[in-house]
Every structure is written in C-alpha cells, then in structure tokens.
PDB file of C-alpha atoms and ligand atoms in Angstrom:
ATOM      1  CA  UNK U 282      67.907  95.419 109.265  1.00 76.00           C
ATOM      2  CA  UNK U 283      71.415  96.819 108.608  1.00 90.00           C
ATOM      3  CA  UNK U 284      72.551  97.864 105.293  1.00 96.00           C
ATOM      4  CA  UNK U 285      75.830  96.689 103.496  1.00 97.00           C
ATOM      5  CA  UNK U 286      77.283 100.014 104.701  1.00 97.00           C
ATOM      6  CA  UNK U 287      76.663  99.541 108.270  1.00 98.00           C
ATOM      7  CA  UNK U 288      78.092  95.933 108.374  1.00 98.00           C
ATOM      8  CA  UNK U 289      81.132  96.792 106.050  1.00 98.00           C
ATOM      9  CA  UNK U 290      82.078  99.368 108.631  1.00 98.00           C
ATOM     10  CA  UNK U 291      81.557  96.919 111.550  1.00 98.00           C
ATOM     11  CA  UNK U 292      84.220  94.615 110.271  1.00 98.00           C
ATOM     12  CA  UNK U 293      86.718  97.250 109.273  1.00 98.00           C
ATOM     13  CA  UNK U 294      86.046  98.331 112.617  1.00 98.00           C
ATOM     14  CA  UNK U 295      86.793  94.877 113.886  1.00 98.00           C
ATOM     15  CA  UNK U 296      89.964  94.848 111.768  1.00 98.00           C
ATOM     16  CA  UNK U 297      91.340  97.675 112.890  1.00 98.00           C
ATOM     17  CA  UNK U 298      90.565  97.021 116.862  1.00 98.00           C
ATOM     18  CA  UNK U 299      91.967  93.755 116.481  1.00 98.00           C
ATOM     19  CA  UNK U 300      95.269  94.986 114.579  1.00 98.00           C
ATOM     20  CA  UNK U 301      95.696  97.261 117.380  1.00 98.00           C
ATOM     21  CA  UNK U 302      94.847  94.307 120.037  1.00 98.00           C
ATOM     22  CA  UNK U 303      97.772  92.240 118.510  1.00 98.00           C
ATOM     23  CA  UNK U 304     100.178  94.838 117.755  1.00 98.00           C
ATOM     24  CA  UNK U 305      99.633  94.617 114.053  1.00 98.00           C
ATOM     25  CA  UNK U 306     100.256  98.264 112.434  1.00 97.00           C
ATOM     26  CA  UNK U 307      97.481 100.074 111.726  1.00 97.00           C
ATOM     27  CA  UNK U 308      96.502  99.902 108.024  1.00 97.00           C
ATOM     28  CA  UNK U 309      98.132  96.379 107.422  1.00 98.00           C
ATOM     29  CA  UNK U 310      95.054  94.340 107.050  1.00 98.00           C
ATOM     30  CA  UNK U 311      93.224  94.608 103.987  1.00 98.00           C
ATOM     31  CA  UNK U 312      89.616  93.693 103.777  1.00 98.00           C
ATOM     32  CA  UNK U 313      88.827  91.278 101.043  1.00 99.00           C
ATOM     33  CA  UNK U 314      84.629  91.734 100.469  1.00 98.00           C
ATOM     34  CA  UNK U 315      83.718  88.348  99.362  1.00 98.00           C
ATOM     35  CA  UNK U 316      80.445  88.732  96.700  1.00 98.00           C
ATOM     36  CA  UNK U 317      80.151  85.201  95.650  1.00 97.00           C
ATOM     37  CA  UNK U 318      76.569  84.864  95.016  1.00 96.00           C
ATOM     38  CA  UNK U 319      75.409  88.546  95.491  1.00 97.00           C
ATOM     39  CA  UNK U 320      74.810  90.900  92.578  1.00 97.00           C
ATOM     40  CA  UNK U 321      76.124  93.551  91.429  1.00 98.00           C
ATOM     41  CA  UNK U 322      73.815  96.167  93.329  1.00 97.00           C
ATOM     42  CA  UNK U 323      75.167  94.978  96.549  1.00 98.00           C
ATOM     43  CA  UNK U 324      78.944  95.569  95.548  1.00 98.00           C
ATOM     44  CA  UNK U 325      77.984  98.556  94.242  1.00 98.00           C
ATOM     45  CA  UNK U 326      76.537  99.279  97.375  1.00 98.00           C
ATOM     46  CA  UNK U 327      80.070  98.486  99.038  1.00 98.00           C
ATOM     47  CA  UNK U 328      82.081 100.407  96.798  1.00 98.00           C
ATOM     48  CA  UNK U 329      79.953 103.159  97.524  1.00 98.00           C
ATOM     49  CA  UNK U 330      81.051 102.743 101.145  1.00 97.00           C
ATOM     50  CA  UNK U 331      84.462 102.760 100.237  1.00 98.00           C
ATOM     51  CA  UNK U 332      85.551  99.074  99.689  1.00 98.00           C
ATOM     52  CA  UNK U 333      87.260  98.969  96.399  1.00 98.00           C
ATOM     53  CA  UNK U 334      89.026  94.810  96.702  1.00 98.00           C
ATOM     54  CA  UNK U 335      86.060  91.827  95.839  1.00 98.00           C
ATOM     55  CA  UNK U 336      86.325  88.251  95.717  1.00 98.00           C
ATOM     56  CA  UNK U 337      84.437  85.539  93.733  1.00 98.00           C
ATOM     57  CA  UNK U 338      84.665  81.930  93.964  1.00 97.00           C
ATOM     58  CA  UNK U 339      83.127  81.074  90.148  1.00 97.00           C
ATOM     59  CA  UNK U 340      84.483  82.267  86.708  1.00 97.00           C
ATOM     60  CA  UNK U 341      81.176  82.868  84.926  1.00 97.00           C
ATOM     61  CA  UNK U 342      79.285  84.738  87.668  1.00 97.00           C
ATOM     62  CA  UNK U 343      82.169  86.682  88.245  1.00 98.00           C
ATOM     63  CA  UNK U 344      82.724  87.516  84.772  1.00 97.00           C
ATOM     64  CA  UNK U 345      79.200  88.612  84.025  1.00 97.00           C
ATOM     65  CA  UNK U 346      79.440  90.822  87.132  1.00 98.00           C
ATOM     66  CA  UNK U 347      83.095  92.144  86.040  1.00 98.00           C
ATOM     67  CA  UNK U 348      81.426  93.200  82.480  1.00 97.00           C
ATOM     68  CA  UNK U 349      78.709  95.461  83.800  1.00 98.00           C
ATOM     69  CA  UNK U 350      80.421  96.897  86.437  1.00 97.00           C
ATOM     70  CA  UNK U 351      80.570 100.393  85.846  1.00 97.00           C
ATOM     71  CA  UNK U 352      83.667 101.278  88.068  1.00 96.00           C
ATOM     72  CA  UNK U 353      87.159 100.212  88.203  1.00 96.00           C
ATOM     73  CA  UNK U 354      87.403  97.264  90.688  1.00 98.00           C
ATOM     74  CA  UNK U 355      89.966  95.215  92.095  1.00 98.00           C
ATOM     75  CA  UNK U 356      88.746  91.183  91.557  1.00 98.00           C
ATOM     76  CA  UNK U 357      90.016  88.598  93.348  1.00 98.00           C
ATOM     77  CA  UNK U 358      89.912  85.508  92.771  1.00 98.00           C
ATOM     78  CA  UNK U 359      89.392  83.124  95.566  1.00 98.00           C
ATOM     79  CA  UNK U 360      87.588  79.737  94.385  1.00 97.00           C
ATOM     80  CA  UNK U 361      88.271  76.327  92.595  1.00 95.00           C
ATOM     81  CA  UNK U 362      89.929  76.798  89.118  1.00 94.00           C
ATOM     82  CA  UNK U 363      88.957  74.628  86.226  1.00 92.00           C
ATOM     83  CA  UNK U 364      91.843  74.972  83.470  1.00 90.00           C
ATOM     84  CA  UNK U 365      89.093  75.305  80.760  1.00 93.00           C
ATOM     85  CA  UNK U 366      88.473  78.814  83.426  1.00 95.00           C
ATOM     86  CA  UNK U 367      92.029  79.947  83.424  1.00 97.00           C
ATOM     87  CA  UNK U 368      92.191  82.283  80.487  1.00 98.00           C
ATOM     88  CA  UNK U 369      89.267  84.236  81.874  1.00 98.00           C
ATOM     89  CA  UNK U 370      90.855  84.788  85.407  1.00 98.00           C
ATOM     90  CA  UNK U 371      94.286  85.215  83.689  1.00 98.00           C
ATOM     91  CA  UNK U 372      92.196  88.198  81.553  1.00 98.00           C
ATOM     92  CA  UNK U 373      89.655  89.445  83.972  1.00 98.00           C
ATOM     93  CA  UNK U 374      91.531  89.364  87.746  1.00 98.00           C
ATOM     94  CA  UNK U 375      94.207  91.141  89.403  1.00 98.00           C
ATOM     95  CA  UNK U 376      94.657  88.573  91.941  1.00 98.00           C
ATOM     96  CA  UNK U 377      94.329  84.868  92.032  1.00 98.00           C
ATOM     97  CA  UNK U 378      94.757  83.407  95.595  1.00 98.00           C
ATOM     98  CA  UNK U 379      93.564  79.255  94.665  1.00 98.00           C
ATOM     99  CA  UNK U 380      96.857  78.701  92.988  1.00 98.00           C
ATOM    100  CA  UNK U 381      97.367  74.780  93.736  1.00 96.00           C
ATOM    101  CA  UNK U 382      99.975  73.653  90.788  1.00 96.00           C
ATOM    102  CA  UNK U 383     102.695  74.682  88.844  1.00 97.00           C
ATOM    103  CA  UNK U 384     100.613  73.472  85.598  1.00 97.00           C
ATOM    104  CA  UNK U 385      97.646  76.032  86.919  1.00 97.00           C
ATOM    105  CA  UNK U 386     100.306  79.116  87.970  1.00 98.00           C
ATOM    106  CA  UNK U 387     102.410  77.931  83.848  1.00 98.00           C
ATOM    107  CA  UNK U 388      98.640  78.446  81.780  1.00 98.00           C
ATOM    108  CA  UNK U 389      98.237  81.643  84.206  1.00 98.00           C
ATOM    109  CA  UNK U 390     101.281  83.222  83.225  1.00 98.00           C
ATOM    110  CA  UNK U 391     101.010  82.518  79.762  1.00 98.00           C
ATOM    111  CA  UNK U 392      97.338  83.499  79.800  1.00 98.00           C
ATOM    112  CA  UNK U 393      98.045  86.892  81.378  1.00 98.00           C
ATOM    113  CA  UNK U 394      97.894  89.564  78.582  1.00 98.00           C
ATOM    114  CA  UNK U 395     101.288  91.510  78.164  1.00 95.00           C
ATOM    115  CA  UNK U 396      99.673  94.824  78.511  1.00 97.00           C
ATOM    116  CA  UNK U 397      98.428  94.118  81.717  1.00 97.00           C
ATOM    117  CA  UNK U 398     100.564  94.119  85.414  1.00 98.00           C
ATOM    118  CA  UNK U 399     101.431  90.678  86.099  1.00 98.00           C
ATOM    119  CA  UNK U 400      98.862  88.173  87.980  1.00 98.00           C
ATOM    120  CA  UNK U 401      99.175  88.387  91.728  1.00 98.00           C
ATOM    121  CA  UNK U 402      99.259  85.041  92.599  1.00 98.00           C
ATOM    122  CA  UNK U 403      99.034  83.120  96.451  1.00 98.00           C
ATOM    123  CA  UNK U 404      99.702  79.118  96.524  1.00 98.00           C
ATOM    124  CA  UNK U 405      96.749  77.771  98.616  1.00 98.00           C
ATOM    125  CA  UNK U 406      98.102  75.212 101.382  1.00 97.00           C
ATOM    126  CA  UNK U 407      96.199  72.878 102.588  1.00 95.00           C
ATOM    127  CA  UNK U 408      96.928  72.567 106.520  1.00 89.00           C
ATOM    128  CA  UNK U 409      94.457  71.710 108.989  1.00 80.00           C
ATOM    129  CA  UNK U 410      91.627  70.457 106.495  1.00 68.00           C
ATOM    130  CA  UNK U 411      92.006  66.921 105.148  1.00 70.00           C
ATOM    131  CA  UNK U 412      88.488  65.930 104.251  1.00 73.00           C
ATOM    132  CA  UNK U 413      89.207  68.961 101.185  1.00 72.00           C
ATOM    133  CA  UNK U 414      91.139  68.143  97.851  1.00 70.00           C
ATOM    134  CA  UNK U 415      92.163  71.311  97.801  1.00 81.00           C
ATOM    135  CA  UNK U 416      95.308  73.228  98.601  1.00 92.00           C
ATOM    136  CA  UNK U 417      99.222  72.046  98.571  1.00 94.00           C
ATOM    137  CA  UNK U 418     100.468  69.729 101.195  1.00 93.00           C
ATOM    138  CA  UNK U 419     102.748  72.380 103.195  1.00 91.00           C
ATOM    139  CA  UNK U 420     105.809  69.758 102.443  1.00 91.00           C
ATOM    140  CA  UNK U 421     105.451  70.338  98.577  1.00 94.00           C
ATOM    141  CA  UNK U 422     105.205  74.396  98.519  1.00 96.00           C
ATOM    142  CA  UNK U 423     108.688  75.042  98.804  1.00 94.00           C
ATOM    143  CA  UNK U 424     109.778  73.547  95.726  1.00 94.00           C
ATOM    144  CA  UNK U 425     106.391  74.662  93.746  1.00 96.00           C
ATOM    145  CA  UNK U 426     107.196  78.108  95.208  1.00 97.00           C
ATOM    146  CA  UNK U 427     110.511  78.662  94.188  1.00 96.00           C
ATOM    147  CA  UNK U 428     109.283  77.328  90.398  1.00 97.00           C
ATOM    148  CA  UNK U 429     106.170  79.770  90.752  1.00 98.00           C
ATOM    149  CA  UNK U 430     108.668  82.774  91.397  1.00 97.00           C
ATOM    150  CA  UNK U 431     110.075  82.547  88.108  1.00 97.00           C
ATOM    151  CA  UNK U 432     107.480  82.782  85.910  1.00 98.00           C
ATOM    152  CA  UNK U 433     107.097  85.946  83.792  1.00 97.00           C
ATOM    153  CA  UNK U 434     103.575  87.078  83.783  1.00 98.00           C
ATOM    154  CA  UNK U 435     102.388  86.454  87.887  1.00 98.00           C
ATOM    155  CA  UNK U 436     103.967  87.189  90.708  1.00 98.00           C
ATOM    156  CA  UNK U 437     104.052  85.261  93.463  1.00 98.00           C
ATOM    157  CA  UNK U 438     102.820  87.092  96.743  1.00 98.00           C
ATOM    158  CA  UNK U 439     102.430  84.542  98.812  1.00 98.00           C
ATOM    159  CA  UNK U 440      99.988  82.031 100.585  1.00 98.00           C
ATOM    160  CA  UNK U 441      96.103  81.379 101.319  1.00 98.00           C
ATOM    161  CA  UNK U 442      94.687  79.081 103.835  1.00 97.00           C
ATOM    162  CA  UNK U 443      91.125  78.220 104.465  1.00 95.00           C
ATOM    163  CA  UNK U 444      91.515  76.143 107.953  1.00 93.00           C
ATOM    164  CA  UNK U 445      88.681  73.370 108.866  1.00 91.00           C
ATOM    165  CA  UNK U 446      85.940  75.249 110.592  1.00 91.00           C
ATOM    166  CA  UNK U 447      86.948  75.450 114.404  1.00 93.00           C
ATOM    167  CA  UNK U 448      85.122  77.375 116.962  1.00 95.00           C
ATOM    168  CA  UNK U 449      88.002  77.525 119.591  1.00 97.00           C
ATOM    169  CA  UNK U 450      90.082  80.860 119.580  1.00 97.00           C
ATOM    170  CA  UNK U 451      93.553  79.256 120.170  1.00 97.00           C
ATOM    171  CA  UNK U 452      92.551  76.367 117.978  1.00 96.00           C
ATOM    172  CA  UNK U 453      92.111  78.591 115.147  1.00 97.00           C
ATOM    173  CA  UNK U 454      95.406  80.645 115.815  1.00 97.00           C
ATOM    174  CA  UNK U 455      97.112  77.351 115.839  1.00 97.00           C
ATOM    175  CA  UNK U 456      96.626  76.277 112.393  1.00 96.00           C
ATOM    176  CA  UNK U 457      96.795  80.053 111.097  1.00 97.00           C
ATOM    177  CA  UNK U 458     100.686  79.918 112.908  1.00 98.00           C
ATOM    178  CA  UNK U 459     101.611  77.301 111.129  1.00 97.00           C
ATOM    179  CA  UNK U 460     100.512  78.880 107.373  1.00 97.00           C
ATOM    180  CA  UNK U 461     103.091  82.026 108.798  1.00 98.00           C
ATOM    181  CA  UNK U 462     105.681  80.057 110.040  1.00 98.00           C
ATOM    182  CA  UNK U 463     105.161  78.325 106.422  1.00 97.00           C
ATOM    183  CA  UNK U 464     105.502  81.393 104.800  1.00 98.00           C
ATOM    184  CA  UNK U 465     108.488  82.637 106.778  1.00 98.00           C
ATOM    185  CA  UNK U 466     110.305  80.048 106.135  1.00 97.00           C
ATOM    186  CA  UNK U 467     109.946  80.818 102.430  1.00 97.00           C
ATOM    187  CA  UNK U 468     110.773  84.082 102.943  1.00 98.00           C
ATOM    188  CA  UNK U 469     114.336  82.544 104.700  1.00 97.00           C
ATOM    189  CA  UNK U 470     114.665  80.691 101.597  1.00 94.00           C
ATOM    190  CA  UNK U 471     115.047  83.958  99.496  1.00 96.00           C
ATOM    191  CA  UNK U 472     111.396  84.783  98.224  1.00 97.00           C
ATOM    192  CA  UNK U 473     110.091  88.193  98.385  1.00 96.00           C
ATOM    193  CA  UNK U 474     106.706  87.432 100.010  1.00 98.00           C
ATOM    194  CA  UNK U 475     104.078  90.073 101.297  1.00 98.00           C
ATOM    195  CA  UNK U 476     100.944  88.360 101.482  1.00 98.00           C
ATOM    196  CA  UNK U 477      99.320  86.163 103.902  1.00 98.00           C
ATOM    197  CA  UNK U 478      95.515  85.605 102.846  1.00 98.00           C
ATOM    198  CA  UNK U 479      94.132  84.299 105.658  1.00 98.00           C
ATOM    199  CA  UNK U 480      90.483  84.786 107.832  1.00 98.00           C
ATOM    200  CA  UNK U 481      86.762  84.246 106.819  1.00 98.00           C
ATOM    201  CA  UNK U 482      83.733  85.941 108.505  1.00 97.00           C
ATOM    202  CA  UNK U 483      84.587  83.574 111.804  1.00 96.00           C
ATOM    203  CA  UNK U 484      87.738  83.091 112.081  1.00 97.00           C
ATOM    204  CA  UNK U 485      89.172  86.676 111.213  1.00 98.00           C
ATOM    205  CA  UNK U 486      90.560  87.872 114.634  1.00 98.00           C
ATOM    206  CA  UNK U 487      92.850  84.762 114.972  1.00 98.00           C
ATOM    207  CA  UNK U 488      93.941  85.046 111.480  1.00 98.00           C
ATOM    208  CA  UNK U 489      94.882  88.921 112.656  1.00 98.00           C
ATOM    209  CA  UNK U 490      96.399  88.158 115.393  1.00 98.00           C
ATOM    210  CA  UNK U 491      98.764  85.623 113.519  1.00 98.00           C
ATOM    211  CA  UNK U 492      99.707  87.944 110.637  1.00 98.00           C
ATOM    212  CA  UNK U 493      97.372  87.713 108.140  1.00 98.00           C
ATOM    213  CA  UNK U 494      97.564  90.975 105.730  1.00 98.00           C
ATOM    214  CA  UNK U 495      94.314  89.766 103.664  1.00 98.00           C
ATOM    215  CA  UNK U 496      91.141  88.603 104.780  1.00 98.00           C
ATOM    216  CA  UNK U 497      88.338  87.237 102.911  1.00 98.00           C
ATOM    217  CA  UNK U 498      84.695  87.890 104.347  1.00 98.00           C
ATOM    218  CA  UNK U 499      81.466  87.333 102.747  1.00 98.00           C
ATOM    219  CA  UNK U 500      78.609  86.552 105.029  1.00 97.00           C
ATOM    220  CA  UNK U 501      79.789  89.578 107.822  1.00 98.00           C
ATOM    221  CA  UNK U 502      79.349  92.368 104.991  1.00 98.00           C
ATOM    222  CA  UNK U 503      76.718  90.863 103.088  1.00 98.00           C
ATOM    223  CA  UNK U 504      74.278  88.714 104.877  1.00 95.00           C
ATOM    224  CA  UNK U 505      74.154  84.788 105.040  1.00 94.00           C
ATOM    225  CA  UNK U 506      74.367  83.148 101.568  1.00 91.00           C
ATOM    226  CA  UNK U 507      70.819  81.459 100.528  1.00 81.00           C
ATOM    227  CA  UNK U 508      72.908  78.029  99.193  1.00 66.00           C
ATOM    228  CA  UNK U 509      75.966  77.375 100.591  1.00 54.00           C
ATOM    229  CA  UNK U 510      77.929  76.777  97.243  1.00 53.00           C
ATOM    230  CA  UNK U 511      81.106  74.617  97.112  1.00 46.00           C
TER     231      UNK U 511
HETATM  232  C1  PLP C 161      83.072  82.111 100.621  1.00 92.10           C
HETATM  233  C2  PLP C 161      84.510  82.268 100.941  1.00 92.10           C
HETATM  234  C3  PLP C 161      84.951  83.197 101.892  1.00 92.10           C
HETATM  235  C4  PLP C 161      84.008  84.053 102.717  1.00 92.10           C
HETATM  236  O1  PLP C 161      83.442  83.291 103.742  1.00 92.10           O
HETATM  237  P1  PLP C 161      82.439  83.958 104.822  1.00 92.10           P
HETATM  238  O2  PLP C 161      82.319  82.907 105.839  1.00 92.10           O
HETATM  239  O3  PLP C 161      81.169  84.239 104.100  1.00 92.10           O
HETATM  240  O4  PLP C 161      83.084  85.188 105.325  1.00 92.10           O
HETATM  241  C5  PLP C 161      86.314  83.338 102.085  1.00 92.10           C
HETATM  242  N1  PLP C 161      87.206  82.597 101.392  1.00 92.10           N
HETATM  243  C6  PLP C 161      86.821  81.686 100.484  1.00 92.10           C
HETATM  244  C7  PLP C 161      87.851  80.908  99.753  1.00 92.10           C
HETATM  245  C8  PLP C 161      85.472  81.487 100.229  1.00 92.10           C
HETATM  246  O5  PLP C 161      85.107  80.562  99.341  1.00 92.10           O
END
C-alpha cells in the first residue's frame, strides 16, 4: 500500500506535468490537501512531506484538529457554512472558499479578529450543477462581488467551482472555462482577482488546463473516504 507521502508526490507530480502540458507556469498551481474526515496523524503525515495548505468541509472537526495541531498550518475552508459556524472560521481559517452571500462574506468580516490578516475569501458559483443548493447563480456574482470587495476584514480573491461529476475530458474543461471566463470578466470590471479554486481528485487536469491556481484533492493524497459526507 502507498503511504500519504508517496501519493502526495504523485499528484504534485501530476500538477506540475500538467502545468507544463498546458503552458501554465511552473509553480502556479497550488495543491489544496483536502483532510475532511482524516485525523490529524495523516496531515501530519503530509506536512511532513512538505504540504503546508489543508482543507476541511465541517467547523467542529476542523476545529478540534486546528487545536492540537502542533505546527503552523494554513486551513482552508472549503464546505457548507452554517452562520451559527461563522465566528469559528472567521477565528480559526486563513481562507474561506464557500462564500455564497453577502450576509455570510458581512458576519465574516466582522467576525475576523483585527489582529489577524484579513479572511481570504472566494464566492462559490454554481455553474454546471443544478441538482446542488449551493453556489451563486453566475448572473448574480458581479454585483455580490463588487459589494464583497469592499468589506474591511476579507479580501476577496476570487472564485470556487465544484462542477457536476463528468467523466468526459472536454466536458469537464467546458464548465471549468466558463468559471474563468466568469472570473475574467470580473477582473474587466476592475477587481483585483488572483484565485481560481477549481479541480477535485478527478477532474484536476481540466481544471489546470483552464487556469485554475488552486486545487482541492482529498481522496488522491489520502485514500477513499469510508462515508461519503455531504
Ligand atoms: C471533499 C471535497 C474535495 C476533495 O474531493 P476529492 O474527490 O476527495 O479529491 C474538494 N472540494 C470540496 C469542496 C470538497 O468537499
């Protein structure tokens, strides 16, 4: 069986073959390890390796994990926010990427302590997937965004997509396109945007090869999750 260390270097080897495949620069792709569900051993086990950015999907798991952590991290997080959650991401994260109102990005910003940097923040837009309640409609992030930028205590970096699960190649670089073109053409509108967090453990070349600077794998560094939680 492989260890954490031997997959984690499979994928950043897969990251940085496929940056170079699509004419990405090297180094602009930044692995997200997703440890929903795994303990703390295991991303201990990554950081060891040399992975330093985690994501986790729920607020009390990842805060228990965040407490006894014995190194300085960088969390992430990636899943469905309940607003009685918000203070503890706005405290315990450096990144939230599930943004989906201006309500949510208002308590975030006035949650964020003053001594800390501000909250990265990405809007999550909802493109390909409409069985899920989650995410923007891309119609209504323009407006949101432009409110987002102005808030004091995050900083809007720009936008997350989590596509409906295709198997086709093009098919996934389709809907991936459309989150960039999304993004560019709030960048036209005068928003200083850096971040595209896009790609899971099977979709991650596509989202490359369409510009995505973050990508969010789990199950390719850690092993297939036992329940599949929401
Ligand atoms: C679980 C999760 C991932 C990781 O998915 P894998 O298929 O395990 O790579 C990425 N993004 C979000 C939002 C997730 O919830």
């Amino acid at each position: 069986m492989e260890t954490i260390q031997q997959r984690l270097d499979q994928v950043l080897h897969q990251i940085h073959s496929t940056e170079s495949n699509y004419n990405r620069p090297p180094g602009s792709v930044t692995l997200l390890a997703v440890s929903k569900t795994w303990p703390l051993e295991d991303i201990l086990q990554a950081s060891a390796a040399g992975q330093t950015c985690f994501g986790e999907n729920y607020v009390q798991e990842a805060v228990s994990k965040i407490d006894a952590c014995p190194t300085k991290l960088e969390w992430h997080f990636i899943g469905r926010i309940q607003s009685n959650k918000s203070r503890d991401i706005a405290t315990r994260f450096d990144w939230v990427h599930s943004v989906d109102s201006l309500k949510l990005a208002r308590r975030l910003s006035e949650q964020r302590p003053k001594n800390l940097a501000p909250l990265n923040i990405c809007l999550q837009v909802n493109i390909s997937d409409e069985q899920s309640k989650s995410g923007l409609s891309p119609d209504t992030v323009i407006a949101l965004a432009r409110q987002v930028a102005e808030l004091p205590n995050v900083k809007l970096r720009g936008l997350m997509a989590i596509p409906a699960a295709s198997q086709d190649f093009e098919q996934q670089r389709a809907v991936f396109r459309q989150v960039r073109m999304l993004q560019q053409e709030l960048i036209e509108q005068g928003l200083a945007l850096d971040t595209l967090s896009m790609g899971m453990s099977a979709d991650m070349a596509a989202a490359i090869a369409e510009g995505a600077t973050i990508v969010r794998v789990g199950t390719a560094i850690f092993g297939q999750r036992r329940a599949q939680l929401a």
